[in-house]
mmCIF file of N, CA and C in Angstrom:
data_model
loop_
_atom_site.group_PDB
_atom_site.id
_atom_site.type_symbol
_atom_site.label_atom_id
_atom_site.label_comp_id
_atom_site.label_asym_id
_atom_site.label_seq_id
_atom_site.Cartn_x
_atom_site.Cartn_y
_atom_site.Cartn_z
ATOM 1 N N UNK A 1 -13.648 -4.375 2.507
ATOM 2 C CA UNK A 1 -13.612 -4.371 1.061
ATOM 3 C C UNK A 1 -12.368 -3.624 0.592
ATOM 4 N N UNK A 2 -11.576 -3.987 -0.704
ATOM 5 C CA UNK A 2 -10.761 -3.306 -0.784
ATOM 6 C C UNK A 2 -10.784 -3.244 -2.487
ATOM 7 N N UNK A 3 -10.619 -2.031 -3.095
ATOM 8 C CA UNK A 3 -10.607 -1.036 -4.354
ATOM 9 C C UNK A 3 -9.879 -0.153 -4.666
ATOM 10 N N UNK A 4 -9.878 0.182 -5.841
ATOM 11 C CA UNK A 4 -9.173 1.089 -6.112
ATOM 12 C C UNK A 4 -9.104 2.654 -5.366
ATOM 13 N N UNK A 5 -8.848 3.625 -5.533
ATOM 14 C CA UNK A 5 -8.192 4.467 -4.974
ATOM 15 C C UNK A 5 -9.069 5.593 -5.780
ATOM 16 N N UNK A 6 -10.208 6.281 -4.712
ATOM 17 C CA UNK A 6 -10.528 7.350 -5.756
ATOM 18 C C UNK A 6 -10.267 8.393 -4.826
ATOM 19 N N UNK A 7 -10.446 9.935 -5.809
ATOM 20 C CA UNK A 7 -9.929 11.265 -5.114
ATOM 21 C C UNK A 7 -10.721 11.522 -4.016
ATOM 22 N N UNK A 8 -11.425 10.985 -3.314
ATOM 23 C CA UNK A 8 -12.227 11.254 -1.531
ATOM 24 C C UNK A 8 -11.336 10.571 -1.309
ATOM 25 N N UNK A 9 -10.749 9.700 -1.157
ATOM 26 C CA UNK A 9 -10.104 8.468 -0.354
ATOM 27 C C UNK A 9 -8.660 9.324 0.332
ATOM 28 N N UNK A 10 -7.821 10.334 -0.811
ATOM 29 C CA UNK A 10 -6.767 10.237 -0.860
ATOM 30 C C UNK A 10 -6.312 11.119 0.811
ATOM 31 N N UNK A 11 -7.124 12.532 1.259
ATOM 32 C CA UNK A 11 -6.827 13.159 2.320
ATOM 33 C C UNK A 11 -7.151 12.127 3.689
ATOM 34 N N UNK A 12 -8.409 11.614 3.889
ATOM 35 C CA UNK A 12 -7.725 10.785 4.938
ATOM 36 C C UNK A 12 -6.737 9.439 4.965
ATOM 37 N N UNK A 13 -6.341 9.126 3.642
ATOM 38 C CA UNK A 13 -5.124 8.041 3.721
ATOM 39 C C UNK A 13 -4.032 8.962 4.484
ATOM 40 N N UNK A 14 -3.879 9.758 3.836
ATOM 41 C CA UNK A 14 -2.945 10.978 4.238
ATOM 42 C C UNK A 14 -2.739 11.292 5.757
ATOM 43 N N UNK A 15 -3.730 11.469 6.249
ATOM 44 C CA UNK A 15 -4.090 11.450 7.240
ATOM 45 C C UNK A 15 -3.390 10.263 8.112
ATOM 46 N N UNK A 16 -3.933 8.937 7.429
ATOM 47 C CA UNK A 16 -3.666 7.482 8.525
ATOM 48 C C UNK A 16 -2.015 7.638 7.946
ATOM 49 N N UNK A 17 -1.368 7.989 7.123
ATOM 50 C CA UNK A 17 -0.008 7.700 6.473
ATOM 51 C C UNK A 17 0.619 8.612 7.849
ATOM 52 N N UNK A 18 -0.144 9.969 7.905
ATOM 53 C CA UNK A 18 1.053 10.756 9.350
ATOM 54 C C UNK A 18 0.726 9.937 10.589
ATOM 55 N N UNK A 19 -0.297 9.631 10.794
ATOM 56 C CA UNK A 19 -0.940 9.229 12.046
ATOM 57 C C UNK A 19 -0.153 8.259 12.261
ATOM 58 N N UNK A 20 0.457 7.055 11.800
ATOM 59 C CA UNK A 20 1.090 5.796 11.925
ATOM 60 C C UNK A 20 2.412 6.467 12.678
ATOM 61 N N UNK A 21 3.350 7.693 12.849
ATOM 62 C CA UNK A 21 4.158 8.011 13.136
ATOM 63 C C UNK A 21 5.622 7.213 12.855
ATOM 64 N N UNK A 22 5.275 6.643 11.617
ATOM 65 C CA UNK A 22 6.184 5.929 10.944
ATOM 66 C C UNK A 22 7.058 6.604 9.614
ATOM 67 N N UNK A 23 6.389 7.248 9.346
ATOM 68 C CA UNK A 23 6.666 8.131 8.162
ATOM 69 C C UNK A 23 7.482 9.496 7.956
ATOM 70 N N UNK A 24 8.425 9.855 7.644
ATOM 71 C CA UNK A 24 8.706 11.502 7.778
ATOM 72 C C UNK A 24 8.247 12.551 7.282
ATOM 73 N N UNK A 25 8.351 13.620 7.221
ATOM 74 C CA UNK A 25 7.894 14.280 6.352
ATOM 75 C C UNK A 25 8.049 14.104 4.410
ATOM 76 N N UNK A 26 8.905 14.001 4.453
ATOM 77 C CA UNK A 26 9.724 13.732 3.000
ATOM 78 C C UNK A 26 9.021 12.488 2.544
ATOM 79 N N UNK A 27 8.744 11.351 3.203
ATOM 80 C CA UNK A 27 8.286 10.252 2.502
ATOM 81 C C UNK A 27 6.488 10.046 3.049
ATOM 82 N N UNK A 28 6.128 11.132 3.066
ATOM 83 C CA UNK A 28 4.704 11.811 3.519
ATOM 84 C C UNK A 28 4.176 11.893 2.472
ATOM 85 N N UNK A 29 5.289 12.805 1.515
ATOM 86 C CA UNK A 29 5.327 13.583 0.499
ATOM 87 C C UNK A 29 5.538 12.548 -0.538
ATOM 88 N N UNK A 30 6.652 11.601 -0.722
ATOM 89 C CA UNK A 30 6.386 11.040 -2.115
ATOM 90 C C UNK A 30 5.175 10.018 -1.704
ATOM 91 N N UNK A 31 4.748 8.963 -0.585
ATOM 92 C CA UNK A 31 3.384 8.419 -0.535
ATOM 93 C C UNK A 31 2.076 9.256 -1.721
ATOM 94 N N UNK A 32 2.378 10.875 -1.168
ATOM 95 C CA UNK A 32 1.211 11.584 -1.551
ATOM 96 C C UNK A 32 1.542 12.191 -3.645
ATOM 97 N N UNK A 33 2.847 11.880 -3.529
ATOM 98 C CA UNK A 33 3.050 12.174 -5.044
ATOM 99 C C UNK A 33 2.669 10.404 -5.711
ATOM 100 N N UNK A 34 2.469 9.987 -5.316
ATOM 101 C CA UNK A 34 2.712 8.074 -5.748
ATOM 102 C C UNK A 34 1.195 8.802 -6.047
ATOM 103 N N UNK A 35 0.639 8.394 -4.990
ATOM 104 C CA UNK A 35 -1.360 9.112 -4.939
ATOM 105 C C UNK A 35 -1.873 9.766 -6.245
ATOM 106 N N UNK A 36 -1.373 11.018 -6.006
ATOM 107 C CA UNK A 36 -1.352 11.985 -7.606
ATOM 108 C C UNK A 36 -1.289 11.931 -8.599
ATOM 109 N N UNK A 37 -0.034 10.408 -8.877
ATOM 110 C CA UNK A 37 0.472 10.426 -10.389
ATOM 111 C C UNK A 37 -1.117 9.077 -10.667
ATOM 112 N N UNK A 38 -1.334 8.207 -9.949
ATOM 113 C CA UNK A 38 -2.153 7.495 -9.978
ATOM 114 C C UNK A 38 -3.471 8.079 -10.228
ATOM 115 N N UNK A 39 -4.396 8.932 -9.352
ATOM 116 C CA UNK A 39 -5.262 9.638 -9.300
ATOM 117 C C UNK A 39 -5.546 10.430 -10.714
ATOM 118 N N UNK A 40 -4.505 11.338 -11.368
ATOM 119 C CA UNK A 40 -4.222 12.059 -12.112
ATOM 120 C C UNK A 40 -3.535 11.686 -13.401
ATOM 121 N N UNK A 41 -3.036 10.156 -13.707
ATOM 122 C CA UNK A 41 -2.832 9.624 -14.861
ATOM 123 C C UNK A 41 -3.221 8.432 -14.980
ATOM 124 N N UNK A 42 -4.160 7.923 -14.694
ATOM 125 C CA UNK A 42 -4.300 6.698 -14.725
ATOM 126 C C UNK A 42 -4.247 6.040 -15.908
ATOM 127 N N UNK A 43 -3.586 6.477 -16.841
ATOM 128 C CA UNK A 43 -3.388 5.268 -18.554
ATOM 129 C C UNK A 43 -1.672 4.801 -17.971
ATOM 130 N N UNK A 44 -1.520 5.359 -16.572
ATOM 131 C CA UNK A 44 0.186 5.475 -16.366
ATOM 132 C C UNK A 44 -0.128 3.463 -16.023
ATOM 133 N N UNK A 45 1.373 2.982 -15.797
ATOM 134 C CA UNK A 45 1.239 1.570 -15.731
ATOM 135 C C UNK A 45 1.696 1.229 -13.721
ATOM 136 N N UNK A 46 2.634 2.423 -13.818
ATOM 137 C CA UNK A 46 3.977 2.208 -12.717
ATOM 138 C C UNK A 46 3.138 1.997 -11.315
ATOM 139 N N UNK A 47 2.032 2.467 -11.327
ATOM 140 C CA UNK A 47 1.914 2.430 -9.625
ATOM 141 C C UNK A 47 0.037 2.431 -9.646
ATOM 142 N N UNK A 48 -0.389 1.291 -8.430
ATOM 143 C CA UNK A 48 -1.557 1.240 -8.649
ATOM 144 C C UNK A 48 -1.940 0.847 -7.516
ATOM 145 N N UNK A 49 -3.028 1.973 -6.738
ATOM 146 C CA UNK A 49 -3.516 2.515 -5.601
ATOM 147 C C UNK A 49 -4.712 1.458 -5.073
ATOM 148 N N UNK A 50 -4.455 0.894 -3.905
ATOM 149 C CA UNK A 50 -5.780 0.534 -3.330
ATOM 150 C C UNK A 50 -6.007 0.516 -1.906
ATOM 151 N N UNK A 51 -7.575 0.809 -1.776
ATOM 152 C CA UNK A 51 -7.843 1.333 -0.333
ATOM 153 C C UNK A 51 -8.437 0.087 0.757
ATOM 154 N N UNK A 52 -8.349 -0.381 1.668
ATOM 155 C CA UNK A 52 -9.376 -1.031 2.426
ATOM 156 C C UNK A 52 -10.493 -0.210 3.102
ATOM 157 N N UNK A 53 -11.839 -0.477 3.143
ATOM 158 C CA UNK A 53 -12.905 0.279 3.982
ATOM 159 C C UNK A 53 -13.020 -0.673 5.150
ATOM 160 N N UNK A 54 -13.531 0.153 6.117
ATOM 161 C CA UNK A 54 -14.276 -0.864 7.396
ATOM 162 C C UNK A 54 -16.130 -0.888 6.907
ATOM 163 N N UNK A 55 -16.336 -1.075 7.663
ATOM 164 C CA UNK A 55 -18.190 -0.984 7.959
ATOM 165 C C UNK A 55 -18.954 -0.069 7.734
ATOM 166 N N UNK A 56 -18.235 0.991 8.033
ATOM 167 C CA UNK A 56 -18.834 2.566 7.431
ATOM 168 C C UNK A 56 -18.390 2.727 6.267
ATOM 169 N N UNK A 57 -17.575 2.231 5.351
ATOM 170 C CA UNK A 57 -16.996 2.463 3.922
ATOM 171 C C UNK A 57 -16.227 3.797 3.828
ATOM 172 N N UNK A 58 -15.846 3.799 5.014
ATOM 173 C CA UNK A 58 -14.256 4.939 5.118
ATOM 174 C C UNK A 58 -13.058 4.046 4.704
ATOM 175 N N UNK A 59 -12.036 4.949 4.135
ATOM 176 C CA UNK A 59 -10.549 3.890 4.051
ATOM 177 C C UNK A 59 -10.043 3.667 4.939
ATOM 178 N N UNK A 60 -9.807 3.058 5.702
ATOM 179 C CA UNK A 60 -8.501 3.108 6.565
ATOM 180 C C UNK A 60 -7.180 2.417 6.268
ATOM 181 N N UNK A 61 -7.108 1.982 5.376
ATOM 182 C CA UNK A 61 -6.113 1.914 4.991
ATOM 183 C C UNK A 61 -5.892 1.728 3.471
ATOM 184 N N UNK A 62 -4.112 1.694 2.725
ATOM 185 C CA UNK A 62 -3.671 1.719 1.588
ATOM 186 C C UNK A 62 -2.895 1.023 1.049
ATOM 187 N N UNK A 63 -2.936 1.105 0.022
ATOM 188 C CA UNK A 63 -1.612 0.095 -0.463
ATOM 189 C C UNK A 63 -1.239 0.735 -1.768
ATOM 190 N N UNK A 64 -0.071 1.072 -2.134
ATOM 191 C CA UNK A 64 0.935 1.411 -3.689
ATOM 192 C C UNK A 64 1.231 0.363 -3.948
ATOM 193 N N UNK A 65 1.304 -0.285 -5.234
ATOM 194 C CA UNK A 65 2.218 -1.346 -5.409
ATOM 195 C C UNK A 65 2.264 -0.825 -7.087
ATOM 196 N N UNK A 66 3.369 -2.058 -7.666
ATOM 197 C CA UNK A 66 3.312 -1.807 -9.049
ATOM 198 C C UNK A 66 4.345 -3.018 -9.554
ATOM 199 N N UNK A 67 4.552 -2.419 -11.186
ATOM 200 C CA UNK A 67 5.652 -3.700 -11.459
ATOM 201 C C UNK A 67 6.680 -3.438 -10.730
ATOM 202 N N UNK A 68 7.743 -4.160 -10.566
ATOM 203 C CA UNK A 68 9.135 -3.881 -10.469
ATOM 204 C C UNK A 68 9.791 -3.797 -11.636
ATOM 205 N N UNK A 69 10.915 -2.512 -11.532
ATOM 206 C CA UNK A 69 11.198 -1.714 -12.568
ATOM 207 C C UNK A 69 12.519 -2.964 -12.860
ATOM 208 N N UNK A 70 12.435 -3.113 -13.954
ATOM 209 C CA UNK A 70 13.247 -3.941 -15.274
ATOM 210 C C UNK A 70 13.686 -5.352 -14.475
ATOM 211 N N UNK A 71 12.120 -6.191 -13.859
ATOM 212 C CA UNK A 71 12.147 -7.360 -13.660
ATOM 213 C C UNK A 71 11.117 -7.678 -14.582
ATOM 214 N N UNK A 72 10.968 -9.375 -14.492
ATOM 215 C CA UNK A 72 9.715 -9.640 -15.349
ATOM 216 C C UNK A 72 8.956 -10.513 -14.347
ATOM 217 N N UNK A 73 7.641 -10.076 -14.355
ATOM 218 C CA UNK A 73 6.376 -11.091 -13.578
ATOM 219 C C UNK A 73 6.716 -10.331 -11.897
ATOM 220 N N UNK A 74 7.436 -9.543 -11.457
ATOM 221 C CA UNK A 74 7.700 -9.597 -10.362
ATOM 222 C C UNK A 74 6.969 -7.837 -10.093
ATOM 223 N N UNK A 75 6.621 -7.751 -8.781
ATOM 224 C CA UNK A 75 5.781 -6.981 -8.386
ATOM 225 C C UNK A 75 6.389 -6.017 -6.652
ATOM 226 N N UNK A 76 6.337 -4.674 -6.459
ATOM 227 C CA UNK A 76 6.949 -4.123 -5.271
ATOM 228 C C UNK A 76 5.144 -3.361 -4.847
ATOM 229 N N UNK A 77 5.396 -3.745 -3.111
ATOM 230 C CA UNK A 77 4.828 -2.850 -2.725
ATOM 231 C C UNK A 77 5.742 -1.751 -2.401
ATOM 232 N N UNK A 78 5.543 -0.610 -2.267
ATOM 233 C CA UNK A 78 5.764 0.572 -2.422
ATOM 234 C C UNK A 78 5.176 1.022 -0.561
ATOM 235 N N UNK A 79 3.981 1.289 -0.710
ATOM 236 C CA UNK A 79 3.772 1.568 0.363
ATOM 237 C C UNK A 79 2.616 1.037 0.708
ATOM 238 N N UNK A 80 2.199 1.276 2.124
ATOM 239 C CA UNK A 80 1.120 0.414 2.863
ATOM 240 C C UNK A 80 1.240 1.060 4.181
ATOM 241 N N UNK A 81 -0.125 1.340 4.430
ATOM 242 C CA UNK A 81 -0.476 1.816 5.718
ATOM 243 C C UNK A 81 -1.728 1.808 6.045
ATOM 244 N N UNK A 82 -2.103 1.486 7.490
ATOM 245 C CA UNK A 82 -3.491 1.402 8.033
ATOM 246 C C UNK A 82 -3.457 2.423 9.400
ATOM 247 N N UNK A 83 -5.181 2.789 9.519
ATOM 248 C CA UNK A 83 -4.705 4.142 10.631
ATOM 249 C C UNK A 83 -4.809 3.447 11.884
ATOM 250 N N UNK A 84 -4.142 4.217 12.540
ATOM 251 C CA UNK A 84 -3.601 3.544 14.193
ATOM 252 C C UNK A 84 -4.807 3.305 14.936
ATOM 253 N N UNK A 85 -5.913 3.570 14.675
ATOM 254 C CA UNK A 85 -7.187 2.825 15.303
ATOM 255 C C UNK A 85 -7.835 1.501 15.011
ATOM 256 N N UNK A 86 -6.929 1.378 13.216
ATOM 257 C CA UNK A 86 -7.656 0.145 12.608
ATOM 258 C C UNK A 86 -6.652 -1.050 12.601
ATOM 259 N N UNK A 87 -5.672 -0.941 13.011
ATOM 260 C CA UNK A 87 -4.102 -1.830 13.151
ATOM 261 C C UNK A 87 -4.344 -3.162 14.079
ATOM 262 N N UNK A 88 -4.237 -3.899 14.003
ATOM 263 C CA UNK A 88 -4.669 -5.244 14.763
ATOM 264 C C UNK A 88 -6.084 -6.225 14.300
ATOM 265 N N UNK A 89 -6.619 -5.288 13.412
ATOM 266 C CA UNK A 89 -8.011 -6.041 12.650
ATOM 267 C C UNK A 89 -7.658 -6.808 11.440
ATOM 268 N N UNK A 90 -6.759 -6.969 11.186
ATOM 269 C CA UNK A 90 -6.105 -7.311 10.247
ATOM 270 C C UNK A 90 -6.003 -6.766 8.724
ATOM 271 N N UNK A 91 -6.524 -5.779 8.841
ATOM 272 C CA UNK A 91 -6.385 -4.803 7.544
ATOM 273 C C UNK A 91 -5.282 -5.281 6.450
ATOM 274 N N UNK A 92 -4.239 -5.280 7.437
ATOM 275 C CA UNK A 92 -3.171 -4.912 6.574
ATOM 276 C C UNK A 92 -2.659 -6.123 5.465
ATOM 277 N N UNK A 93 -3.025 -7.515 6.754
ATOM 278 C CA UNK A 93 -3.002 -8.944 6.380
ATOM 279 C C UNK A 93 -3.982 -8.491 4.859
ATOM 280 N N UNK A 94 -5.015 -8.683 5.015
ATOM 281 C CA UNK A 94 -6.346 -8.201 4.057
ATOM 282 C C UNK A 94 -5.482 -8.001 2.839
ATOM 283 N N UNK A 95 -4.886 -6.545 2.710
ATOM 284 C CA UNK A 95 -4.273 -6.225 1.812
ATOM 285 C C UNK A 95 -3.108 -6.732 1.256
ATOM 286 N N UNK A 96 -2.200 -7.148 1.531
ATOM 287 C CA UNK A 96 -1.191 -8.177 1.168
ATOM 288 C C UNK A 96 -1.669 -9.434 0.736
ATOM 289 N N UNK A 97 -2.891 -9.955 1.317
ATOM 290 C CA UNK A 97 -3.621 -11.147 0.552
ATOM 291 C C UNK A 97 -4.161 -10.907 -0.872
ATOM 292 N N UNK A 98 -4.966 -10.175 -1.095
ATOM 293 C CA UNK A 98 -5.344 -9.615 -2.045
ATOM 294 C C UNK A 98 -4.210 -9.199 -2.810
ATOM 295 N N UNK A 99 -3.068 -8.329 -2.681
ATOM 296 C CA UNK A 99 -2.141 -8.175 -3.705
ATOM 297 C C UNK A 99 -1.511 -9.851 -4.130
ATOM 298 N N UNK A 100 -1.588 -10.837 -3.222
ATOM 299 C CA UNK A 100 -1.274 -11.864 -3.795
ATOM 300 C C UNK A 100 -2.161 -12.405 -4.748
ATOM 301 N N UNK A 101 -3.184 -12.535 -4.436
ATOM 302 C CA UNK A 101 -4.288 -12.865 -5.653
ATOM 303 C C UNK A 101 -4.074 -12.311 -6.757
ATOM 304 N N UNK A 102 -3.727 -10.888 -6.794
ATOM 305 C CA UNK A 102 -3.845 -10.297 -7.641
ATOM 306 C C UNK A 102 -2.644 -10.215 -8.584
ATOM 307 N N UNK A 103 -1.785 -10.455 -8.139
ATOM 308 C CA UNK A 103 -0.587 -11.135 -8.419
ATOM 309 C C UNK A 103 -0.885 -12.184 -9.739
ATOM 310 N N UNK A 104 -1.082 -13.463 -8.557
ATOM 311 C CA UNK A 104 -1.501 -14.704 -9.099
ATOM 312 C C UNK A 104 -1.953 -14.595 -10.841
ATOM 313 N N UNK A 105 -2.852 -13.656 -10.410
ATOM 314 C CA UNK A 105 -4.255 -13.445 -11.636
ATOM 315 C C UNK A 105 -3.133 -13.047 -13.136
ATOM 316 N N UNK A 106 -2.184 -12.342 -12.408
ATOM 317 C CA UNK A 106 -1.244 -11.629 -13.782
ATOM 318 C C UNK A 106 0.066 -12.656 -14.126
ATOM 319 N N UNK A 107 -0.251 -13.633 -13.361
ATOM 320 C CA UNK A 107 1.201 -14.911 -13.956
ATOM 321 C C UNK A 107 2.442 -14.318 -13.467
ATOM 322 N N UNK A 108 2.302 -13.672 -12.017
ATOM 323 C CA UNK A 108 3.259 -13.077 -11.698
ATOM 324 C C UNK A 108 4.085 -13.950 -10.514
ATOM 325 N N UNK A 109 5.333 -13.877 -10.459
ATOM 326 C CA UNK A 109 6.337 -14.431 -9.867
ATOM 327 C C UNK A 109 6.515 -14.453 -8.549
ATOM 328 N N UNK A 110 6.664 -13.304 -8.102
ATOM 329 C CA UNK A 110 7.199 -12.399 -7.013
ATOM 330 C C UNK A 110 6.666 -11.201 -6.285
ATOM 331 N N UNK A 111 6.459 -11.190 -5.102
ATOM 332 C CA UNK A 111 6.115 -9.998 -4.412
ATOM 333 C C UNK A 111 7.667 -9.043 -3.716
ATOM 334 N N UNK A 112 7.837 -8.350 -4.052
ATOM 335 C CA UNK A 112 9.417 -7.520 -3.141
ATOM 336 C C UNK A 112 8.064 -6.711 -1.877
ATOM 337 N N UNK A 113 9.152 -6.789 -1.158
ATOM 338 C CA UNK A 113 8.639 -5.855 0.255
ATOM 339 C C UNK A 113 9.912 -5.298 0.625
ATOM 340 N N UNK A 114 10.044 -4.138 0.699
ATOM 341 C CA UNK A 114 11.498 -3.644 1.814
ATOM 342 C C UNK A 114 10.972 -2.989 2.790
ATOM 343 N N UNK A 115 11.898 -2.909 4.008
ATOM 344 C CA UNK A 115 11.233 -2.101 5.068
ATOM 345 C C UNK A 115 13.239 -1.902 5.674
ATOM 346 N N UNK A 116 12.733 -0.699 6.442
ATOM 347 C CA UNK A 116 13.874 -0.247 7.146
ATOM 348 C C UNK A 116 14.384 -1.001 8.260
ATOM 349 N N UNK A 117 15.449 -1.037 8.686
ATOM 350 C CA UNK A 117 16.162 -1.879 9.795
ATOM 351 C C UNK A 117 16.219 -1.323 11.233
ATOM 352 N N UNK A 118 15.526 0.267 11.035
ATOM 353 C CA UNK A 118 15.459 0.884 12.715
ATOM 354 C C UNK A 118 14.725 0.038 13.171
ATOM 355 N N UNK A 119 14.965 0.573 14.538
ATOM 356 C CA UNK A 119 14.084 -0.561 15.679
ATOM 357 C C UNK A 119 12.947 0.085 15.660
ATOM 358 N N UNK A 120 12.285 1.168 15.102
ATOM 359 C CA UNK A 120 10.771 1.339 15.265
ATOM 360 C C UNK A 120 10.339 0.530 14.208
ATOM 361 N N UNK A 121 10.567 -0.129 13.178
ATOM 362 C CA UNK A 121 10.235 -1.068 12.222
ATOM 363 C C UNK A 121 10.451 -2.549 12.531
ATOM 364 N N UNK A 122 10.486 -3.275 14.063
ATOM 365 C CA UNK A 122 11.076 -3.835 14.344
ATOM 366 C C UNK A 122 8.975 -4.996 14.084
ATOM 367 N N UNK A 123 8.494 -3.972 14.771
ATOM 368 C CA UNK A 123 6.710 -4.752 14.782
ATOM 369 C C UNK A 123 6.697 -4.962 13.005
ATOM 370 N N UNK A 124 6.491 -3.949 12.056
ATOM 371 C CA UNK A 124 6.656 -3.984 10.784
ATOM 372 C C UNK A 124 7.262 -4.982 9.848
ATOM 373 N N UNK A 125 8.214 -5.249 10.310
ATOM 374 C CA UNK A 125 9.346 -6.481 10.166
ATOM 375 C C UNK A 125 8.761 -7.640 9.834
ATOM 376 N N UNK A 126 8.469 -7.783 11.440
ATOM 377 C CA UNK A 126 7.626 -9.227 12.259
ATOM 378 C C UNK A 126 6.222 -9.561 11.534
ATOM 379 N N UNK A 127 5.413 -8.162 10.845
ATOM 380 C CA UNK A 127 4.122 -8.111 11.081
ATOM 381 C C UNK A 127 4.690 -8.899 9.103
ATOM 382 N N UNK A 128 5.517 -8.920 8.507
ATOM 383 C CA UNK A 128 5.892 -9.601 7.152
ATOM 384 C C UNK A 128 6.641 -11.049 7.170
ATOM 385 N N UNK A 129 6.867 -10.945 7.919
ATOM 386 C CA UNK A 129 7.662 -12.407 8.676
ATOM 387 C C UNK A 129 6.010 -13.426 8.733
ATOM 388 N N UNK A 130 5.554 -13.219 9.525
ATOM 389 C CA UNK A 130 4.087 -13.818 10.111
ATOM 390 C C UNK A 130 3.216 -13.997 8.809
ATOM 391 N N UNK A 131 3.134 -12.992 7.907
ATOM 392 C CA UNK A 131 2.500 -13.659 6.825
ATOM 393 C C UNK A 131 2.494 -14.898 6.403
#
């Protein structure tokens, strides 16, 4: 199942966000400020939090996305992560489907994705390619 983003959810996302060993410290940190401004303003427009559960209705994974800043209809994920136990169940697929729907639903254009060009982003890449 996947929902919005409430304040239990946010320490173990946190959690699966270090665990992925994809992340640095610094972008640990804005993931967890993205979290906050969401959590803590929600009349805000820019960024909007959602979790996947498994079977037990824990998160294991997340997704940021929002508009893209001074496009029209077009939409960025931001961030996305699932924890390294739940990676291959297709979580992540899950969530990128659903942001397309959800998309859809708003007469929206475009999904942006960026990802880095190191070779530890090389599965990451592939795993957006395959969509």
């Amino acid at each position: 199942m996947i929902r919005p983003m409430e304040p239990r959810d946010k320490e173990p996302v946190i959690g699966h966000v270090r665990a992925t060993g994809f992340f640095t410290p610094a972008e640990v940190a804005v993931a967890e400020e993205l979290m906050d401004i969401y959590l803590e303003k929600p009349e805000q427009n820019d960024y909007r939090v959602v979790v996947i559960e498994n079977d037990r209705k824990d998160a294991v994974g997340y997704m940021t996305w929002g508009p893209t800043p001074l496009a029209e209809d077009a939409y960025d994920i931001y961030w996305m992560a699932v924890a390294p136990s739940e990676q291959g169940k297709g979580r992540g697929k899950a969530l990128v489907r659903w942001l397309e729907d959800e998309v859809r639903c708003r007469d929206g254009r475009m999904i942006v994705i960026e990802t880095s060009w190191q070779p530890k982003y090389n599965g990451t890449r592939q795993f957006y390619i395959d969509l």
